[in-house]
């Protein structure tokens, strides 16, 4: 295949030894192991093998149950808030609707809470069950006792819906983890074409077999090139933005994209031994090794639930021992349970999460995992992918160096031919097309190539194609020279059948590179940039033919300015310098993260030279280049082993395993499906500043959850003694419990009005 630039790096080394596949633990297997009570909405402690109750049902079914419960809860609240005179303000109606919500939406929570009792391991489900059962039982008793206006059915239903929303969010995250493996497994070639033209299933391909890969096709399996020259896009696995030049003897990776020339490849690894299969195993291992996060509410529940039950029992026993009748003793004990009813504690986390998810959505941020709120405050290291994350992930023209002839004046050589004094000058450089002639010729040549660098040149020069003065190139024949570039020839040239009329690509396509252009090229190459020269023979210089030397140029001067002898190759007259450009705001965001106390590590599969270009602009704390997927995964593990809490920001398939292993994975919506499925947070816009915004929202949501829990605990600490000594009757305790819950909800809603700094 033709290349248009000098490549500064060779293809990364082959994948290291495959990591043994981790065996996933199924819900059935986990359930057969003795463990603390499972939680239907929250991750269990790291030492627990308890499954999630919702893991055996589909997220769509859970969503339907949640939607139905939410609808019934809204009707319950409307009935409760209507005036007493309204026919819909019926305690029996509220009780029936709340019972349906508990039975349809909240049943798994009650079952989990019940199972936690014999295991002596109360969790949030125990807490929620205690609150819901207490509120429902008290409300039912008020109806029987004729105190119908003291019911709290609406509160019980709301607790269930809010908590189950958190469970639904987490179940979606778990489903996406499985989707990541499925999507990665599906990124493979199904058929290989042998040298004799026979197509065989990829499963039948053996080591040593030779197959053909045409331009635009993915390579079926790992192998070594035996015939042909081409450029191969390996960004799928390595993240390197520019294609790698391959020739006979070069190793290639399965699933890599062949761009412009036919290759014959001999298979060296097939099936489970390929780099693609290894990446699949790495992703699975990372997902299975990531310990569940113990939620803050779970830790609070483990202390709160047994404490409240103990206090209620002690109060009952104390009243009886004091000689009080059983009615007063039971009333005091019930008052303790009601005032300590953990409705506020139960609402502390889910209401803040709902508000936090909504606030993030306003900023174009999708929270995909319930672990985000717990993990974000602990993060101290942010690992950032370069290609496609900090940069656009594709080459673009960043500078153009031109010889003077292109701007309508004679070059030093032509000036000498006209009998004038020649002077050596540095070529002017710009980021804009300096001349219509160069633009039109570059677009014509580049548009005939599939090479990524040619596409970048064509995109830069595309506007010139619509110009009214566009020349006619129909008599030129275009060909690509593998490893060099694009050439145009004319068939009628007798004596010079292989004479190149115009060329775009490597320096080898040109008879001469002016010293000033060579100096610019050397400087760009030393900086790790890519190059593409352009030049053409004088007969195509339609500006010169029109008298472009000067308005007063005579025909003799124009003739004298042209070379008098035909050459087989044109002289280079311009140079396109290309690079993977940095995204706007990336450098500012990195500095902001560093000022917030984060250590920023740039981790890329690109070459050291390519990484250094970006590093000079963003100035990360650490740089790791030429990292393959397994290197990225091992880097994250090493950072975690060193005691760091790591967030990974990436967008490619080669980032998926690192995203899954990280304490917090952040991916852009424009990235690969596999990366998205392995992440915890999705950024809808490719504005790198969204990373800082997402972290800020998650931190603020976590602090809101903590604030809600503190408020609920203070309320219980103040009200419990009053209820225990009989100064707070059950009805008053129920009213105080409702007020506490409303305060928690109000505090959570502040998130929607919170202004980002």
XYZ file of C-alpha atoms in Angstrom, residues 439 443 457-466:
12
model
C -4.407 23.040 -3.095
C -6.643 17.401 -3.565
C -4.594 16.205 2.983
C -7.720 15.861 0.832
C -9.890 17.163 3.652
C -7.616 20.169 4.071
C -7.690 20.976 0.350
C -11.285 19.996 -0.392
C -12.567 23.559 -0.728
C -10.362 24.172 -3.786
C -12.177 21.449 -5.754
C -15.198 23.698 -6.255
